[in-house]
Coordinates of C-alpha atoms in Angstrom, one line a residue:
Chain A
M1 CA -89.3 -121.5 78.6
T2 CA -86.7 -119.4 76.8
V3 CA -83.3 -119.5 78.2
A4 CA -80.9 -117.0 77.4
G5 CA -77.8 -118.0 79.7
A6 CA -76.6 -119.8 82.6
V7 CA -74.4 -119.8 85.7
V8 CA -72.5 -123.1 86.2
D9 CA -70.7 -124.5 89.3
L10 CA -67.3 -125.3 88.8
D11 CA -66.2 -128.4 91.4
G12 CA -67.9 -131.3 90.9
T13 CA -70.3 -129.9 88.2
V14 CA -67.0 -129.4 85.0
Y15 CA -64.6 -130.7 87.3
L16 CA -64.2 -133.5 89.7
D17 CA -61.1 -133.8 92.1
G18 CA -59.3 -131.8 89.4
D19 CA -60.4 -133.8 85.9
P20 CA -63.1 -132.9 83.2
I21 CA -66.3 -134.4 84.1
D22 CA -67.1 -136.5 80.9
G23 CA -69.3 -134.3 78.3
A24 CA -68.9 -130.7 80.2
L25 CA -67.4 -129.0 77.7
A26 CA -70.3 -130.1 75.1
G27 CA -72.4 -128.9 77.8
L28 CA -70.7 -125.7 78.2
E29 CA -70.6 -124.9 74.2
R30 CA -73.8 -125.7 74.3
L31 CA -74.8 -122.8 76.9
A32 CA -72.0 -120.5 75.4
S33 CA -74.2 -120.8 72.3
L34 CA -77.4 -119.1 74.2
S35 CA -77.7 -115.5 73.8
D36 CA -76.4 -114.2 76.8
G37 CA -73.9 -117.1 77.3
V38 CA -72.4 -118.8 80.9
W39 CA -70.9 -117.2 83.8
F40 CA -69.2 -119.3 86.7
V41 CA -69.8 -119.6 90.6
S42 CA -67.5 -121.4 93.0
N43 CA -67.2 -121.3 96.7
N44 CA -63.2 -121.8 96.2
P45 CA -61.8 -118.7 97.9
S46 CA -57.9 -119.4 96.9
H47 CA -57.9 -119.3 92.8
S48 CA -58.2 -116.1 90.9
P49 CA -60.6 -115.7 88.2
S50 CA -57.6 -115.4 86.5
E51 CA -56.7 -118.8 87.1
Y52 CA -60.1 -119.8 86.4
V53 CA -59.7 -118.9 82.6
E54 CA -56.8 -120.6 82.6
R55 CA -58.3 -123.7 83.9
L56 CA -61.2 -123.5 81.4
E57 CA -58.9 -123.1 78.6
D58 CA -56.7 -126.2 79.7
I59 CA -59.8 -128.4 78.7
G60 CA -60.7 -126.4 75.5
F61 CA -63.3 -123.5 76.7
E62 CA -62.7 -119.8 76.2
T63 CA -64.3 -117.0 78.4
E64 CA -62.9 -114.2 80.1
S65 CA -62.3 -113.2 84.1
D66 CA -65.5 -111.0 84.7
R67 CA -67.3 -114.2 83.5
I68 CA -66.0 -115.8 86.9
L69 CA -67.5 -115.5 90.2
S70 CA -65.7 -116.7 93.0
S71 CA -65.9 -116.5 96.6
G72 CA -62.1 -114.9 96.4
A73 CA -63.7 -112.2 93.9
V74 CA -66.9 -111.6 95.3
T75 CA -64.9 -111.2 99.1
T76 CA -62.6 -109.3 97.4
E77 CA -65.1 -106.9 95.4
Y78 CA -66.8 -106.0 98.8
L79 CA -63.8 -104.9 100.9
A80 CA -62.0 -103.3 98.2
D81 CA -65.3 -101.1 98.2
A82 CA -66.9 -101.3 102.1
H83 CA -63.1 -101.1 103.3
A84 CA -61.1 -99.0 101.1
D85 CA -59.3 -97.0 103.6
D86 CA -59.1 -99.8 106.3
D87 CA -56.8 -102.4 107.4
V88 CA -58.1 -106.1 106.9
F89 CA -56.7 -108.9 109.4
V90 CA -56.6 -112.0 107.0
I91 CA -57.0 -115.6 108.0
G92 CA -56.6 -117.1 105.0
A93 CA -54.5 -118.5 101.9
D94 CA -51.9 -117.1 99.9
G95 CA -53.8 -117.0 96.6
L96 CA -57.2 -115.2 98.8
R97 CA -53.9 -112.4 99.9
R98 CA -52.8 -112.1 96.9
Q99 CA -56.1 -111.5 95.1
L100 CA -56.9 -109.0 98.2
R101 CA -53.7 -107.1 97.6
D102 CA -54.0 -107.0 93.7
A103 CA -57.5 -105.1 94.6
G104 CA -55.9 -102.6 96.8
V105 CA -57.3 -103.9 100.1
T106 CA -54.7 -103.1 102.9
L107 CA -53.7 -106.2 104.9
C108 CA -52.3 -106.0 108.7
E109 CA -50.5 -108.4 110.5
R110 CA -51.4 -106.9 114.0
P111 CA -54.6 -108.1 115.4
A112 CA -55.2 -104.4 117.4
A113 CA -54.9 -102.3 114.4
A114 CA -57.3 -104.0 112.4
D115 CA -60.4 -102.5 111.4
A116 CA -62.1 -105.8 109.8
L117 CA -61.8 -109.8 110.1
L118 CA -62.3 -111.8 107.2
A119 CA -61.5 -115.8 107.4
S120 CA -61.4 -118.5 105.2
W121 CA -59.8 -121.7 104.0
T122 CA -56.2 -122.3 104.8
T123 CA -54.0 -125.3 105.9
E124 CA -52.0 -122.8 108.2
F125 CA -55.2 -122.3 110.5
D126 CA -53.8 -122.8 114.3
Y127 CA -54.5 -121.8 117.9
D128 CA -52.6 -118.5 117.0
D129 CA -55.1 -117.6 114.9
L130 CA -57.7 -117.7 117.5
V131 CA -56.0 -115.8 119.8
A132 CA -55.9 -113.0 117.0
A133 CA -59.4 -113.6 116.5
I134 CA -60.5 -113.0 120.0
R135 CA -58.2 -109.9 119.7
V136 CA -59.5 -108.6 116.9
L137 CA -63.4 -108.9 117.6
E138 CA -62.9 -108.0 121.4
R139 CA -63.0 -104.6 119.1
D140 CA -66.0 -105.1 118.2
V141 CA -65.0 -104.4 114.5
P142 CA -66.7 -106.7 111.3
F143 CA -66.2 -109.9 111.0
Y144 CA -66.3 -111.4 107.5
G145 CA -66.3 -115.0 105.9
T146 CA -65.2 -116.1 102.4
D147 CA -67.5 -119.0 102.1
P148 CA -69.7 -121.2 104.5
D149 CA -68.5 -124.6 103.2
R150 CA -67.6 -126.7 106.4
T151 CA -66.0 -129.5 104.2
F152 CA -64.5 -130.0 100.7
P153 CA -63.0 -132.9 99.0
G154 CA -59.6 -132.7 99.2
T155 CA -57.1 -134.5 96.5
D156 CA -58.1 -137.7 97.1
G157 CA -61.4 -137.1 97.8
R158 CA -62.5 -137.2 101.4
P159 CA -63.5 -134.2 103.2
I160 CA -61.1 -131.9 104.6
P161 CA -62.2 -128.9 106.4
G162 CA -62.8 -125.9 104.1
S163 CA -63.6 -121.6 104.9
G164 CA -66.6 -122.7 106.9
A165 CA -65.0 -125.0 109.1
I166 CA -62.5 -122.0 110.2
V167 CA -64.9 -119.2 110.0
R168 CA -67.2 -121.6 112.5
S169 CA -64.5 -122.2 114.9
I170 CA -63.8 -118.5 115.3
A171 CA -67.6 -117.5 116.0
E172 CA -68.0 -120.4 118.3
T173 CA -64.5 -119.5 120.1
T174 CA -65.6 -115.2 120.1
E175 CA -69.1 -116.4 120.7
R176 CA -69.8 -113.9 117.6
E177 CA -71.5 -114.6 114.6
P178 CA -69.8 -113.5 111.1
D179 CA -71.5 -110.1 109.8
R180 CA -71.4 -111.7 106.1
I181 CA -70.6 -114.6 104.3
F182 CA -69.6 -113.8 100.7
G183 CA -69.7 -117.1 98.6
K184 CA -72.9 -119.5 97.8
P185 CA -75.3 -119.2 98.5
S186 CA -75.0 -115.9 100.7
E187 CA -76.6 -112.6 99.5
A188 CA -73.6 -111.3 98.6
M189 CA -73.4 -113.7 96.0
V190 CA -77.1 -113.4 94.7
K191 CA -76.4 -109.9 94.3
A192 CA -73.0 -110.4 92.6
V193 CA -74.9 -112.8 90.0
L194 CA -77.9 -110.7 89.7
D195 CA -76.0 -108.0 88.2
R196 CA -74.0 -109.2 85.9
L197 CA -77.6 -111.1 84.4
P198 CA -79.0 -108.9 81.5
G199 CA -82.2 -109.8 81.7
P200 CA -85.2 -111.5 84.2
P201 CA -83.4 -113.8 86.6
E202 CA -86.2 -116.8 85.5
E203 CA -84.4 -116.8 81.7
Y204 CA -81.1 -118.3 83.3
L205 CA -80.2 -121.7 84.7
V206 CA -78.3 -121.9 87.5
I207 CA -76.7 -125.6 87.6
G208 CA -74.8 -127.0 90.4
D209 CA -74.1 -130.4 92.2
R210 CA -74.9 -129.0 95.6
V211 CA -78.3 -128.6 96.7
E212 CA -77.4 -126.5 99.8
T213 CA -75.1 -123.9 98.0
D214 CA -75.8 -124.3 94.0
V215 CA -79.8 -125.0 94.2
A216 CA -80.1 -122.6 96.9
L217 CA -78.4 -119.8 95.1
G218 CA -80.7 -120.0 92.4
E219 CA -83.4 -120.0 94.3
R220 CA -82.5 -117.2 96.1
A221 CA -81.8 -115.3 93.0
G222 CA -85.1 -116.3 91.3
M223 CA -83.7 -118.6 88.6
T224 CA -83.9 -121.9 87.2
T225 CA -82.3 -124.3 88.9
V226 CA -80.7 -127.8 87.8
R227 CA -79.0 -129.9 89.8
V228 CA -76.2 -132.2 88.0
R229 CA -75.8 -135.9 89.5
T230 CA -71.4 -135.6 89.3
G231 CA -70.4 -134.3 92.4
A232 CA -72.1 -134.4 95.6
E233 CA -74.9 -136.8 97.4
A234 CA -78.3 -134.8 97.6
S235 CA -78.7 -133.2 100.2
G236 CA -81.1 -130.2 101.9
N237 CA -84.4 -128.9 101.9
V238 CA -84.3 -127.3 98.6
T239 CA -85.9 -128.8 95.4
P240 CA -84.4 -128.4 92.0
D241 CA -86.9 -127.0 88.9
H242 CA -84.3 -130.3 86.9
V243 CA -82.2 -132.8 87.9
V244 CA -79.6 -134.4 84.8
E245 CA -77.1 -137.0 85.0
S246 CA -74.2 -134.7 84.1
L247 CA -73.5 -131.4 82.2
G248 CA -73.3 -133.2 79.5
D249 CA -77.1 -133.6 79.3
I250 CA -78.0 -130.0 79.5
E251 CA -79.4 -130.1 76.1
R252 CA -83.0 -132.1 77.7
V253 CA -83.9 -128.9 79.9
L254 CA -82.8 -126.2 77.3
Chain B
M1 CA -77.8 -123.9 158.5
T2 CA -75.5 -127.1 159.2
V3 CA -72.5 -126.5 156.9
A4 CA -70.8 -129.9 157.0
G5 CA -67.8 -128.9 154.1
A6 CA -67.5 -127.6 150.9
V7 CA -66.2 -127.5 147.3
V8 CA -63.7 -124.9 146.4
D9 CA -63.1 -123.6 142.8
L10 CA -59.4 -122.6 142.4
D11 CA -59.1 -120.3 139.5
G12 CA -60.6 -116.9 140.6
T13 CA -61.5 -118.2 143.9
V14 CA -57.8 -119.1 145.5
Y15 CA -55.8 -118.3 142.6
L16 CA -55.5 -115.2 140.4
D17 CA -53.5 -115.0 137.5
G18 CA -51.4 -117.7 139.1
D19 CA -51.1 -115.7 142.7
P20 CA -52.9 -116.5 146.0
I21 CA -55.7 -114.0 146.6
D22 CA -55.9 -112.3 149.8
G23 CA -57.2 -114.3 152.6
A24 CA -58.0 -117.2 150.7
L25 CA -55.5 -119.8 152.9
A26 CA -57.5 -118.0 155.8
G27 CA -60.4 -119.1 154.3
L28 CA -59.7 -122.5 153.4
E29 CA -58.4 -123.3 156.9
R30 CA -61.9 -122.3 158.2
L31 CA -63.9 -124.7 155.7
A32 CA -61.1 -127.4 156.6
S33 CA -62.7 -127.1 160.0
L34 CA -65.8 -128.5 159.0
S35 CA -67.1 -131.4 159.7
D36 CA -66.3 -133.1 156.0
G37 CA -63.4 -130.3 155.2
V38 CA -62.9 -129.0 151.4
W39 CA -62.9 -130.6 147.9
F40 CA -61.6 -128.6 144.8
V41 CA -63.4 -128.6 141.4
S42 CA -61.3 -126.6 138.5
N43 CA -61.9 -126.9 134.8
N44 CA -58.5 -127.1 133.7
P45 CA -57.6 -130.5 132.3
S46 CA -53.7 -130.3 132.0
H47 CA -52.8 -130.4 135.6
S48 CA -53.3 -133.5 137.5
P49 CA -54.8 -133.7 141.0
S50 CA -51.2 -134.2 142.8
E51 CA -50.0 -131.0 140.9
Y52 CA -52.9 -128.9 142.2
V53 CA -52.1 -130.6 145.7
E54 CA -48.3 -129.4 145.4
R55 CA -50.0 -125.8 144.4
L56 CA -51.9 -126.1 147.5
E57 CA -49.2 -126.5 149.5
D58 CA -47.1 -123.9 148.5
I59 CA -49.4 -121.5 149.7
G60 CA -49.0 -123.4 153.0
F61 CA -52.7 -126.2 152.7
E62 CA -52.7 -129.1 153.3
T63 CA -54.6 -131.6 151.3
E64 CA -55.3 -135.1 149.1
S65 CA -55.3 -136.0 145.2
D66 CA -58.6 -137.2 145.9
R67 CA -59.8 -134.0 147.5
I68 CA -59.3 -132.8 143.7
L69 CA -61.9 -132.9 141.4
S70 CA -60.4 -131.3 137.9
S71 CA -62.0 -131.5 134.5
G72 CA -58.6 -133.8 133.9
A73 CA -59.3 -136.3 136.4
V74 CA -62.9 -137.0 135.9
T75 CA -62.0 -137.3 131.8
T76 CA -59.7 -139.7 133.3
E77 CA -61.6 -141.7 135.8
Y78 CA -64.5 -142.2 132.9
L79 CA -62.3 -143.3 129.8
A80 CA -60.5 -145.5 132.3
D81 CA -63.6 -147.2 132.8
A82 CA -65.8 -146.7 129.9
H83 CA -63.2 -147.2 127.5
A84 CA -60.8 -149.4 129.2
D85 CA -60.2 -151.5 126.0
D86 CA -60.4 -148.5 124.0
D87 CA -57.7 -146.9 121.5
V88 CA -58.5 -143.1 122.3
F89 CA -57.7 -140.4 119.9
V90 CA -56.6 -137.0 122.4
I91 CA -56.1 -133.4 120.9
G92 CA -54.9 -132.1 124.1
A93 CA -52.0 -131.0 126.0
D94 CA -49.1 -132.9 127.5
G95 CA -50.5 -132.7 131.0
L96 CA -53.7 -134.1 130.2
R97 CA -52.1 -137.1 127.9
R98 CA -50.2 -138.3 130.9
Q99 CA -53.0 -138.2 133.4
L100 CA -54.5 -140.5 130.6
R101 CA -51.8 -142.7 130.5
D102 CA -50.8 -142.6 134.1
A103 CA -54.6 -144.0 134.4
G104 CA -54.0 -147.2 131.8
V105 CA -56.1 -145.5 129.2
T106 CA -54.8 -146.1 125.4
L107 CA -53.8 -143.0 123.5
C108 CA -53.8 -143.7 119.4
E109 CA -52.2 -141.5 117.1
R110 CA -54.1 -143.2 113.8
P111 CA -57.6 -141.4 113.2
A112 CA -58.5 -145.0 111.5
A113 CA -57.3 -146.9 114.4
A114 CA -59.6 -144.5 117.2
D115 CA -62.2 -146.4 119.1
A116 CA -63.2 -142.6 120.5
L117 CA -62.2 -138.7 120.4
L118 CA -61.0 -136.3 123.4
A119 CA -61.0 -132.8 122.7
S120 CA -59.4 -130.5 125.1
W121 CA -57.3 -127.2 125.2
T122 CA -53.8 -127.4 123.4
T123 CA -51.7 -124.1 122.2
E124 CA -50.8 -126.7 119.2
F125 CA -54.4 -126.9 117.7
D126 CA -54.1 -126.6 113.8
Y127 CA -56.1 -127.3 111.0
D128 CA -54.3 -131.1 110.9
D129 CA -56.4 -131.8 114.3
L130 CA -59.9 -130.8 112.5
V131 CA -58.6 -133.6 109.5
A132 CA -57.7 -135.9 112.2
A133 CA -61.0 -135.3 113.8
I134 CA -63.3 -135.5 110.5
R135 CA -61.6 -139.0 109.7
V136 CA -61.9 -140.3 113.4
L137 CA -66.1 -139.2 113.8
E138 CA -67.0 -140.1 110.1
R139 CA -66.3 -143.9 111.4
D140 CA -69.3 -142.3 114.0
V141 CA -67.6 -143.5 117.9
P142 CA -67.7 -141.5 120.9
F143 CA -67.2 -137.6 120.7
Y144 CA -65.8 -136.0 124.5
G145 CA -64.5 -132.8 125.5
T146 CA -62.6 -132.0 128.5
D147 CA -64.7 -128.8 130.1
P148 CA -67.0 -126.5 127.9
D149 CA -64.8 -123.0 128.9
R150 CA -64.1 -121.2 125.5
T151 CA -61.8 -119.1 127.2
F152 CA -59.8 -118.8 130.1
P153 CA -57.4 -115.7 130.9
G154 CA -53.7 -116.2 129.4
T155 CA -51.1 -115.0 131.8
D156 CA -51.5 -111.3 130.8
G157 CA -54.9 -111.8 132.0
R158 CA -56.4 -111.4 128.8
P159 CA -58.6 -114.6 127.4
I160 CA -57.1 -117.0 125.0
P161 CA -59.0 -120.1 124.0
G162 CA -59.8 -123.0 126.1
S163 CA -61.3 -126.3 125.5
G164 CA -64.7 -125.1 124.8
A165 CA -63.4 -123.4 122.1
I166 CA -61.8 -126.6 120.2
V167 CA -64.4 -128.7 121.3
R168 CA -67.1 -126.2 119.7
S169 CA -64.5 -126.1 116.5
I170 CA -64.2 -129.9 115.7
A171 CA -68.3 -130.3 116.4
E172 CA -68.5 -127.3 113.8
T173 CA -66.6 -129.1 111.8
T174 CA -68.1 -132.5 111.6
E175 CA -71.3 -130.9 112.3
R176 CA -71.3 -133.6 115.2
E177 CA -72.1 -132.7 118.7
P178 CA -70.2 -134.2 122.0
D179 CA -71.4 -137.0 123.4
R180 CA -70.2 -135.8 127.1
I181 CA -68.3 -132.8 128.1
F182 CA -66.9 -133.7 131.8
G183 CA -66.4 -130.3 133.1
K184 CA -68.1 -128.1 135.6
P185 CA -70.9 -128.1 135.0
S186 CA -71.7 -130.8 133.7
E187 CA -73.4 -134.0 134.8
A188 CA -70.7 -136.1 134.6
M189 CA -68.8 -133.6 137.7
V190 CA -72.4 -133.3 139.2
K191 CA -71.9 -136.9 139.8
A192 CA -68.4 -136.9 140.7
V193 CA -69.1 -134.1 143.3
L194 CA -72.3 -136.2 144.8
D195 CA -70.0 -139.5 144.4
R196 CA -67.7 -137.7 147.2
L197 CA -70.0 -135.8 149.7
P198 CA -71.0 -137.9 152.9
G199 CA -73.8 -136.1 153.5
P200 CA -77.0 -134.8 152.0
P201 CA -75.8 -132.3 149.3
E202 CA -77.4 -128.8 150.7
E203 CA -75.4 -129.4 153.4
Y204 CA -72.6 -128.4 151.4
L205 CA -71.2 -125.0 149.7
V206 CA -69.8 -125.1 146.8
I207 CA -68.0 -121.9 145.9
G208 CA -66.5 -119.8 143.2
D209 CA -66.3 -116.8 141.0
R210 CA -67.8 -118.4 137.6
V211 CA -72.1 -118.0 137.9
E212 CA -72.2 -120.5 134.6
T213 CA -69.8 -122.8 136.1
D214 CA -69.5 -122.9 139.2
V215 CA -72.7 -121.5 140.4
A216 CA -74.4 -123.8 138.2
L217 CA -72.9 -126.9 139.3
G218 CA -73.9 -126.2 142.5
E219 CA -77.3 -125.7 141.6
R220 CA -77.4 -128.9 139.7
A221 CA -76.1 -131.0 142.9
G222 CA -78.7 -129.5 145.2
M223 CA -75.3 -127.7 146.7
T224 CA -76.1 -124.3 148.6
T225 CA -74.3 -121.7 146.1
V226 CA -72.0 -119.0 147.3
R227 CA -70.3 -116.4 144.8
V228 CA -66.8 -114.4 145.1
R229 CA -66.4 -111.6 143.6
T230 CA -62.7 -111.9 143.0
G231 CA -62.6 -113.8 139.5
A232 CA -65.1 -113.5 136.6
E233 CA -67.7 -110.8 136.4
A234 CA -71.1 -111.4 137.0
S235 CA -72.8 -113.5 133.9
G236 CA -75.0 -116.2 133.1
N237 CA -78.8 -116.6 134.5
V238 CA -78.5 -118.3 137.6
T239 CA -78.3 -116.9 141.1
P240 CA -76.2 -117.8 143.9
D241 CA -77.9 -118.8 147.1
H242 CA -75.2 -116.1 148.6
V243 CA -72.4 -113.6 147.3
V244 CA -69.3 -112.8 149.2
E245 CA -66.2 -110.6 148.6
S246 CA -63.5 -113.4 148.7
L247 CA -63.0 -116.5 149.9
G248 CA -61.4 -114.7 153.3
D249 CA -65.1 -113.5 154.1
I250 CA -66.6 -116.7 154.1
E251 CA -67.2 -117.1 157.8
R252 CA -70.6 -114.9 157.0
V253 CA -72.3 -117.4 155.2
L254 CA -71.3 -120.3 157.9

């Protein structure tokens, strides 16, 4: 098999609970030596690509912002294009709002003025957000979610509610399904990945710990899928092409 | 048809936006003259039966607490029996907590100590409640909801999130379906109604504005169903036995 490059998940694959995983840097350097190098994918909607570049530099790996495909970045790219002249009501964290504003998306605070609703992770989520979501969606405007993760590991490693919990809470309250979800393994993320790969998708690896997001993304994109055992437990009904202990063992599939 | 008594919905049937509906008192008095009189059902979990007795007295109708079957009362009755020695974690309003405590149910504030989770309407609902729900339910204890109403009319008549919104938010976040929902048209409410009727259910009317809760409850209980047009728009796929304009026109089906 010719491997031209790789798309690598961050949380659970490069980092665990914020700390780099043993061997991850060596694995990334090996992948960077492939002809087309490494891209990164993440369902974290709050950190910008440049923040991820800095975090990777902290562990000694050099990359660029346009190699980072976070759910926040893919959401921002879509809204800046499809809702360039619109007012968007956001239920989400400050880091997401900042990315949207920096890309020229107009945020609004009045449900009655909103042309679209974007729901995402925020610890500030409350009853008033559900009321606002009813008010925005009773006007039948588009409804988006940054990513489908119902939970993710908090700082103590135990699960806490993610964007998916908030998106589903709004969907159930309003009996309205979201029009698009941007994170892995959505079609929007598949398209964002395929837009960046210079060659045929089967020549690229997708490497991650989560079967239902990372492996599913790779399968939908027609890439070669590799699951690492460093993060989440195996679940879901998609079978990866390869399984390795950690990113440090990636040589075994090259 | 012999009509021995009636089970009457409150919001949208007797009251609208807190005010009595024209002719409602006359209708209630006519039903009270039947051999077994009137019971009341409500999916409002926060007001106690004695509060409803007072509200009915305010419009000139005399009744007793044990004739009020609110979702809060039915929930309280169940928990006081099935969880008499347990600690219950409640996500709900003060009015519900008061009913539970008055019936001897022990409420607890620590998810790790909870033997059951009860979810209900509260404007205080927030992200921390979703975290707490994950912590309680990861211990695989019973999960209850007071009632299934996703929205109900706020003081300005526009829909605001109800218990159903909060129960479904927790169910979707934790990927755990509730074990029981107590309000109309649940089996628990059907049983609470049937336990009170002295005769065969077909001799009793159930009267309400909502097809999916009031008429559905009556149909599941084997009662004679009457929809009034004073509250919610018609929806749902259950057909009432009779339709009248308002409670004041109830003579037409007697």
